[in-house]
C-alpha cells in the first residue's frame, strides 16, 4: 500500500475569478512508505502548491490525494511540513518554537524542552536555544524550523527547499544529517529543491515537473548506493540527465513568458 | 536635554511677558504664581467651598487619583472587551456578521458625544466617566482587532496547522500573540482620545477630578487655579504616555526596540 498517492490532481488558484491560474495540471504519482522522493522543476511550476496539498493545507480542484488510502481532508499529526520561508513565531524563544508542536499536545515543559534540546543540538543551535528569532540569521532560523518539524516525530516529512538559505558547507552537513535521520527512522520524505546535486545526492526517485503549469515531465529512479560520491560516474550521469530536462523547461518557460509579454504590449 | 531647554524657554518667555505687564495677570497668571497655588489648595480646593457648589472633595491628589482611576478602569475594560468581541467575531462567522456592522456605525461617534448619555444613564460619578472611556476605546479597538486578525501572516497560521494545532489553538497560540503588538499601538493612540473625553466629562457633569478643578477655577474666576489644573493635566498625560511605552516594551519583549 502506498503511503501517499496523488490521483490525477489539478489545482487552479482563484478558480472562480478572472485571475484563475492553473498551477498543477493532471499529476499522478505515489510514494511508498519510507521512500525519499525529490521534486524538482523550474521556479513557479507549482512545487510548493503540490506540497501544501499533500500537507492538507490546500485542496486539489480536480482529483484526490490519499494518505494510507484515506482521502486527505486537512492537516494531520502524521505529516509535518517545512516551509520555503523560515516561519518561526517571533514571540517565542527558539526552544519554545521547536517545542511548539509538543506543547500543542499538552506535553510537560520539562519533557518537551528535553526533546527540543536534542534536535537543537543536531542542527547546531543549542547555544541559541533561549534567543529570539529576530536575533538569528536566516540560515539559523531555517535550521530551527527543521528541528521543529523533526521534534514532532511525524512519519512523513514534507520539505520545501529547506536548505536553500544555507551556505554550501552547512547545506552539505544538513543533507547528511537528514539522510541519517531518514535512514534511522524510516520516515517518508518528500523534498522540493532547485538544486540538482542535492536531488541526486538525496533521492530514491526524482519527480521532474514542467514549467507553469506543472505537469509531470519525468519520474527518474536514482539507483545508487548511499553515501553517494558527487564525483562518481553515476552521479555525473544523473546530474546531466536532470540538467538537460530542466534546461529545456526553463528555456520554454522564459520563451512563453516573453511571448506573453510581446502579445500584451501589442494589445496595448 | 533639548526637552529641558525648550520647556525653560517657554516658561521664561511667559514669565517675561507677564512681568513686563503686557497681559492681564488675572487672566494669564505667570507660572510661578499658579504653581504656588498648590500651597493654597486647602483654601481654594477645600471641601468647604467645594461642597456648596460641587459636592466633591477637591484636594489635588484625590483629583488626580480620581481621574486616573477612571481612565485606567475604562481602558482596561475596553481593551479586554474589544479583543474578546473582535476575536469572537472572527471565530464565529455568524456572530461577526451580526455585530460588526453595528460596531462600524457606532465607532465614528466621538467619545465626547457620549457624555450626555453617560451622565443620564449612570448619574454623576465614576460610572459615567468609566463608560465614556470604555466607549472611546471599545468600538475602534474592536474594529482594529478584526482587521489585525485578518492580516495575520498566513504563514504563521499554516505553520501552526501543520504542527497539529486545532482551530482554537491557532486562535489562542498564534493569532492572539501575533495581533497584540498592533493592538497595543492603536490602544496608545486611542487612549488619548479617551483621556480627553474623561476630562471633558469631568468638566461638564462628573464634578470631581482634574477636569473639574479647571472648571471650578473658571467659576470662581481664579485663573491661577485654572492654569494649575491645566499644567497638571499636561504632566499627568505625559507621564501616562511614558508609562504606556514602558508597558509596551514589557509586553513586546520579543521585538527589538527599533521595531516598536
Ligand atoms: N496562495 C496562492 N494564491 C494564488 N496563487 C498562488 C498561490 N500560491 C502560488 N500561486 C501560484 O501558483 C503557481 C505555482 O506557485 P508555487 O509557489 O507552487 O511555485 P514553486 O514551484 O514553489 O516556485 P518556487 O520554486 O519559485 O518556489 C504560481 O503561478 C503562483 O503564482
Ligand atoms: Mg516554492
mmCIF file of N, CA and C in Angstrom, chain A residues 55-59 74-77 79-83 85-92 97 100-105 112 132 134 148-149 152 154, chain B residues 152-166 168-170 172-179 181 251-259:
data_model
loop_
_atom_site.group_PDB
_atom_site.id
_atom_site.type_symbol
_atom_site.label_atom_id
_atom_site.label_comp_id
_atom_site.label_asym_id
_atom_site.label_seq_id
_atom_site.Cartn_x
_atom_site.Cartn_y
_atom_site.Cartn_z
ATOM 1 N N UNK A 55 0.223 18.279 2.410
ATOM 2 C CA UNK A 55 0.149 18.580 3.841
ATOM 3 C C UNK A 55 -1.291 18.692 4.310
ATOM 4 N N UNK A 56 -2.190 19.031 3.395
ATOM 5 C CA UNK A 56 -3.593 19.202 3.778
ATOM 6 C C UNK A 56 -3.961 20.645 4.030
ATOM 7 N N UNK A 57 -3.095 21.569 3.624
ATOM 8 C CA UNK A 57 -3.394 22.993 3.790
ATOM 9 C C UNK A 57 -4.249 23.508 2.644
ATOM 10 N N UNK A 58 -4.063 22.907 1.461
ATOM 11 C CA UNK A 58 -4.847 23.287 0.285
ATOM 12 C C UNK A 58 -5.451 22.014 -0.288
ATOM 13 N N UNK A 59 -6.438 22.193 -1.153
ATOM 14 C CA UNK A 59 -7.071 21.018 -1.745
ATOM 15 C C UNK A 59 -7.042 21.104 -3.262
ATOM 16 N N UNK A 74 -7.496 17.426 5.594
ATOM 17 C CA UNK A 74 -6.938 18.550 6.352
ATOM 18 C C UNK A 74 -5.562 18.171 6.849
ATOM 19 N N UNK A 75 -4.987 19.028 7.681
ATOM 20 C CA UNK A 75 -3.658 18.723 8.203
ATOM 21 C C UNK A 75 -3.761 17.562 9.185
ATOM 22 N N UNK A 76 -2.617 16.942 9.434
ATOM 23 C CA UNK A 76 -2.626 15.788 10.319
ATOM 24 C C UNK A 76 -1.307 15.719 11.070
ATOM 25 N N UNK A 77 -1.333 15.097 12.230
ATOM 26 C CA UNK A 77 -0.103 14.983 13.001
ATOM 27 C C UNK A 77 0.812 13.877 12.456
ATOM 28 N N UNK A 79 1.839 14.135 9.265
ATOM 29 C CA UNK A 79 2.642 14.792 8.235
ATOM 30 C C UNK A 79 3.010 16.193 8.724
ATOM 31 N N UNK A 80 4.313 16.506 8.719
ATOM 32 C CA UNK A 80 4.667 17.881 9.040
ATOM 33 C C UNK A 80 5.403 18.480 7.853
ATOM 34 N N UNK A 81 5.356 19.784 7.769
ATOM 35 C CA UNK A 81 5.906 20.468 6.597
ATOM 36 C C UNK A 81 6.871 21.551 7.042
ATOM 37 N N UNK A 82 7.948 21.672 6.272
ATOM 38 C CA UNK A 82 8.881 22.772 6.481
ATOM 39 C C UNK A 82 8.721 23.704 5.295
ATOM 40 N N UNK A 83 8.424 24.971 5.579
ATOM 41 C CA UNK A 83 8.090 25.902 4.505
ATOM 42 C C UNK A 83 9.333 26.505 3.880
ATOM 43 N N UNK A 85 9.882 29.659 3.288
ATOM 44 C CA UNK A 85 10.355 30.771 4.109
ATOM 45 C C UNK A 85 10.429 30.296 5.550
ATOM 46 N N UNK A 86 11.446 30.804 6.259
ATOM 47 C CA UNK A 86 11.534 30.462 7.676
ATOM 48 C C UNK A 86 10.286 31.009 8.363
ATOM 49 N N UNK A 87 9.711 30.236 9.258
ATOM 50 C CA UNK A 87 8.423 30.640 9.830
ATOM 51 C C UNK A 87 8.389 30.432 11.326
ATOM 52 N N UNK A 88 9.439 30.873 12.010
ATOM 53 C CA UNK A 88 9.423 30.794 13.474
ATOM 54 C C UNK A 88 8.470 31.848 14.012
ATOM 55 N N UNK A 89 7.827 31.543 15.138
ATOM 56 C CA UNK A 89 6.966 32.538 15.761
ATOM 57 C C UNK A 89 7.848 33.532 16.509
ATOM 58 N N UNK A 90 7.771 34.807 16.160
ATOM 59 C CA UNK A 90 8.719 35.765 16.747
ATOM 60 C C UNK A 90 8.529 35.975 18.242
ATOM 61 N N UNK A 91 7.359 35.605 18.780
ATOM 62 C CA UNK A 91 7.127 35.861 20.201
ATOM 63 C C UNK A 91 7.597 34.705 21.085
ATOM 64 N N UNK A 92 8.100 33.627 20.472
ATOM 65 C CA UNK A 92 8.609 32.514 21.262
ATOM 66 C C UNK A 92 10.121 32.414 21.115
ATOM 67 N N UNK A 97 9.852 27.571 20.244
ATOM 68 C CA UNK A 97 9.418 27.337 18.868
ATOM 69 C C UNK A 97 9.563 25.873 18.490
ATOM 70 N N UNK A 100 7.022 23.759 20.070
ATOM 71 C CA UNK A 100 5.634 24.229 19.903
ATOM 72 C C UNK A 100 4.655 23.089 19.628
ATOM 73 N N UNK A 101 5.031 22.217 18.676
ATOM 74 C CA UNK A 101 4.132 21.111 18.321
ATOM 75 C C UNK A 101 3.860 20.202 19.511
ATOM 76 N N UNK A 102 4.891 19.979 20.330
ATOM 77 C CA UNK A 102 4.713 19.125 21.507
ATOM 78 C C UNK A 102 3.815 19.800 22.533
ATOM 79 N N UNK A 103 3.960 21.124 22.659
ATOM 80 C CA UNK A 103 3.143 21.809 23.656
ATOM 81 C C UNK A 103 1.678 21.785 23.243
ATOM 82 N N UNK A 104 1.406 21.740 21.933
ATOM 83 C CA UNK A 104 0.011 21.625 21.482
ATOM 84 C C UNK A 104 -0.604 20.322 21.961
ATOM 85 N N UNK A 105 0.258 19.307 22.108
ATOM 86 C CA UNK A 105 -0.249 18.006 22.560
ATOM 87 C C UNK A 105 -0.305 17.910 24.080
ATOM 88 N N UNK A 112 9.251 18.389 26.984
ATOM 89 C CA UNK A 112 9.361 18.902 25.616
ATOM 90 C C UNK A 112 10.651 19.690 25.425
ATOM 91 N N UNK A 132 15.756 34.858 20.706
ATOM 92 C CA UNK A 132 14.512 35.035 19.955
ATOM 93 C C UNK A 132 14.819 35.065 18.456
ATOM 94 N N UNK A 134 14.372 36.953 15.939
ATOM 95 C CA UNK A 134 14.961 38.103 15.240
ATOM 96 C C UNK A 134 16.448 38.265 15.540
ATOM 97 N N UNK A 148 12.206 21.906 14.495
ATOM 98 C CA UNK A 148 10.815 21.924 14.957
ATOM 99 C C UNK A 148 9.998 20.809 14.306
ATOM 100 N N UNK A 149 10.201 20.624 12.984
ATOM 101 C CA UNK A 149 9.440 19.588 12.289
ATOM 102 C C UNK A 149 9.879 18.194 12.750
ATOM 103 N N UNK A 152 8.635 16.849 16.213
ATOM 104 C CA UNK A 152 7.273 16.340 16.271
ATOM 105 C C UNK A 152 7.221 14.838 16.031
ATOM 106 N N UNK A 154 6.931 13.070 13.194
ATOM 107 C CA UNK A 154 5.908 12.586 12.260
ATOM 108 C C UNK A 154 6.485 11.536 11.317
ATOM 109 N N UNK B 152 -3.120 38.710 9.846
ATOM 110 C CA UNK B 152 -2.032 37.881 10.397
ATOM 111 C C UNK B 152 -1.409 37.070 9.261
ATOM 112 N N UNK B 153 -0.115 37.060 9.229
ATOM 113 C CA UNK B 153 0.620 36.341 8.195
ATOM 114 C C UNK B 153 0.134 34.887 8.077
ATOM 115 N N UNK B 154 -0.333 34.549 6.886
ATOM 116 C CA UNK B 154 -0.881 33.206 6.663
ATOM 117 C C UNK B 154 0.167 32.131 6.971
ATOM 118 N N UNK B 155 1.429 32.474 6.777
ATOM 119 C CA UNK B 155 2.499 31.508 7.016
ATOM 120 C C UNK B 155 2.498 31.025 8.473
ATOM 121 N N UNK B 156 2.256 31.951 9.422
ATOM 122 C CA UNK B 156 2.208 31.547 10.830
ATOM 123 C C UNK B 156 1.059 30.565 11.063
ATOM 124 N N UNK B 157 -0.069 30.879 10.444
ATOM 125 C CA UNK B 157 -1.244 30.030 10.654
ATOM 126 C C UNK B 157 -1.000 28.651 10.051
ATOM 127 N N UNK B 158 -0.467 28.628 8.824
ATOM 128 C CA UNK B 158 -0.179 27.342 8.188
ATOM 129 C C UNK B 158 0.847 26.542 8.994
ATOM 130 N N UNK B 159 1.854 27.236 9.496
ATOM 131 C CA UNK B 159 2.867 26.554 10.299
ATOM 132 C C UNK B 159 2.226 25.873 11.500
ATOM 133 N N UNK B 160 1.386 26.611 12.209
ATOM 134 C CA UNK B 160 0.736 26.033 13.379
ATOM 135 C C UNK B 160 -0.113 24.841 12.966
ATOM 136 N N UNK B 161 -0.787 24.965 11.820
ATOM 137 C CA UNK B 161 -1.673 23.876 11.416
ATOM 138 C C UNK B 161 -0.888 22.614 11.078
ATOM 139 N N UNK B 162 0.226 22.743 10.353
ATOM 140 C CA UNK B 162 0.971 21.518 10.060
ATOM 141 C C UNK B 162 1.637 20.956 11.304
ATOM 142 N N UNK B 163 1.782 21.774 12.337
ATOM 143 C CA UNK B 163 2.324 21.243 13.590
ATOM 144 C C UNK B 163 1.220 20.641 14.456
ATOM 145 N N UNK B 164 0.000 20.619 13.920
ATOM 146 C CA UNK B 164 -1.066 19.905 14.601
ATOM 147 C C UNK B 164 -1.998 20.766 15.425
ATOM 148 N N UNK B 165 -2.012 22.083 15.194
ATOM 149 C CA UNK B 165 -2.872 22.944 16.006
ATOM 150 C C UNK B 165 -4.325 22.842 15.551
ATOM 151 N N UNK B 166 -5.227 22.795 16.518
ATOM 152 C CA UNK B 166 -6.657 22.848 16.212
ATOM 153 C C UNK B 166 -7.016 24.307 15.954
ATOM 154 N N UNK B 168 -8.949 26.211 17.608
ATOM 155 C CA UNK B 168 -8.882 27.005 18.830
ATOM 156 C C UNK B 168 -7.434 27.320 19.204
ATOM 157 N N UNK B 169 -6.575 26.308 19.021
ATOM 158 C CA UNK B 169 -5.162 26.545 19.347
ATOM 159 C C UNK B 169 -4.554 27.591 18.424
ATOM 160 N N UNK B 170 -4.958 27.576 17.162
ATOM 161 C CA UNK B 170 -4.457 28.607 16.242
ATOM 162 C C UNK B 170 -4.860 29.982 16.763
ATOM 163 N N UNK B 172 -5.645 30.980 19.916
ATOM 164 C CA UNK B 172 -5.045 31.440 21.162
ATOM 165 C C UNK B 172 -3.527 31.433 21.145
ATOM 166 N N UNK B 173 -2.943 30.511 20.385
ATOM 167 C CA UNK B 173 -1.490 30.366 20.440
ATOM 168 C C UNK B 173 -0.776 31.135 19.343
ATOM 169 N N UNK B 174 -1.502 31.479 18.287
ATOM 170 C CA UNK B 174 -0.841 32.150 17.170
ATOM 171 C C UNK B 174 -1.455 33.515 16.880
ATOM 172 N N UNK B 175 -2.767 33.532 16.636
ATOM 173 C CA UNK B 175 -3.373 34.795 16.210
ATOM 174 C C UNK B 175 -3.301 35.834 17.320
ATOM 175 N N UNK B 176 -3.644 35.427 18.534
ATOM 176 C CA UNK B 176 -3.643 36.380 19.637
ATOM 177 C C UNK B 176 -2.263 37.019 19.852
ATOM 178 N N UNK B 177 -1.219 36.219 20.049
ATOM 179 C CA UNK B 177 0.086 36.870 20.215
ATOM 180 C C UNK B 177 0.517 37.674 18.994
ATOM 181 N N UNK B 178 0.066 37.262 17.810
ATOM 182 C CA UNK B 178 0.503 37.987 16.609
ATOM 183 C C UNK B 178 -0.143 39.361 16.502
ATOM 184 N N UNK B 179 -1.360 39.520 17.040
ATOM 185 C CA UNK B 179 -2.022 40.817 16.878
ATOM 186 C C UNK B 179 -1.768 41.782 18.029
ATOM 187 N N UNK B 181 0.846 43.283 19.322
ATOM 188 C CA UNK B 181 1.627 44.498 19.070
ATOM 189 C C UNK B 181 0.844 45.584 18.335
ATOM 190 N N UNK B 251 5.559 44.180 27.382
ATOM 191 C CA UNK B 251 4.672 43.200 26.768
ATOM 192 C C UNK B 251 5.278 42.639 25.488
ATOM 193 N N UNK B 252 5.988 43.479 24.769
ATOM 194 C CA UNK B 252 6.544 43.055 23.481
ATOM 195 C C UNK B 252 8.022 42.753 23.616
ATOM 196 N N UNK B 253 8.357 41.958 24.648
ATOM 197 C CA UNK B 253 9.755 41.690 24.921
ATOM 198 C C UNK B 253 10.477 41.114 23.724
ATOM 199 N N UNK B 254 9.728 40.455 22.822
ATOM 200 C CA UNK B 254 10.385 39.727 21.752
ATOM 201 C C UNK B 254 10.668 40.580 20.543
ATOM 202 N N UNK B 255 10.319 41.875 20.621
ATOM 203 C CA UNK B 255 10.650 42.722 19.475
ATOM 204 C C UNK B 255 11.867 43.558 19.825
ATOM 205 N N UNK B 256 12.733 43.778 18.845
ATOM 206 C CA UNK B 256 13.818 44.707 19.068
ATOM 207 C C UNK B 256 13.197 46.065 19.324
ATOM 208 N N UNK B 257 13.860 46.920 20.114
ATOM 209 C CA UNK B 257 13.219 48.186 20.480
ATOM 210 C C UNK B 257 12.964 49.045 19.240
ATOM 211 N N UNK B 258 13.731 48.821 18.175
ATOM 212 C CA UNK B 258 13.549 49.636 16.978
ATOM 213 C C UNK B 258 12.263 49.293 16.253
ATOM 214 N N UNK B 259 11.738 48.084 16.507
ATOM 215 C CA UNK B 259 10.558 47.656 15.762
ATOM 216 C C UNK B 259 9.265 48.162 16.374
#
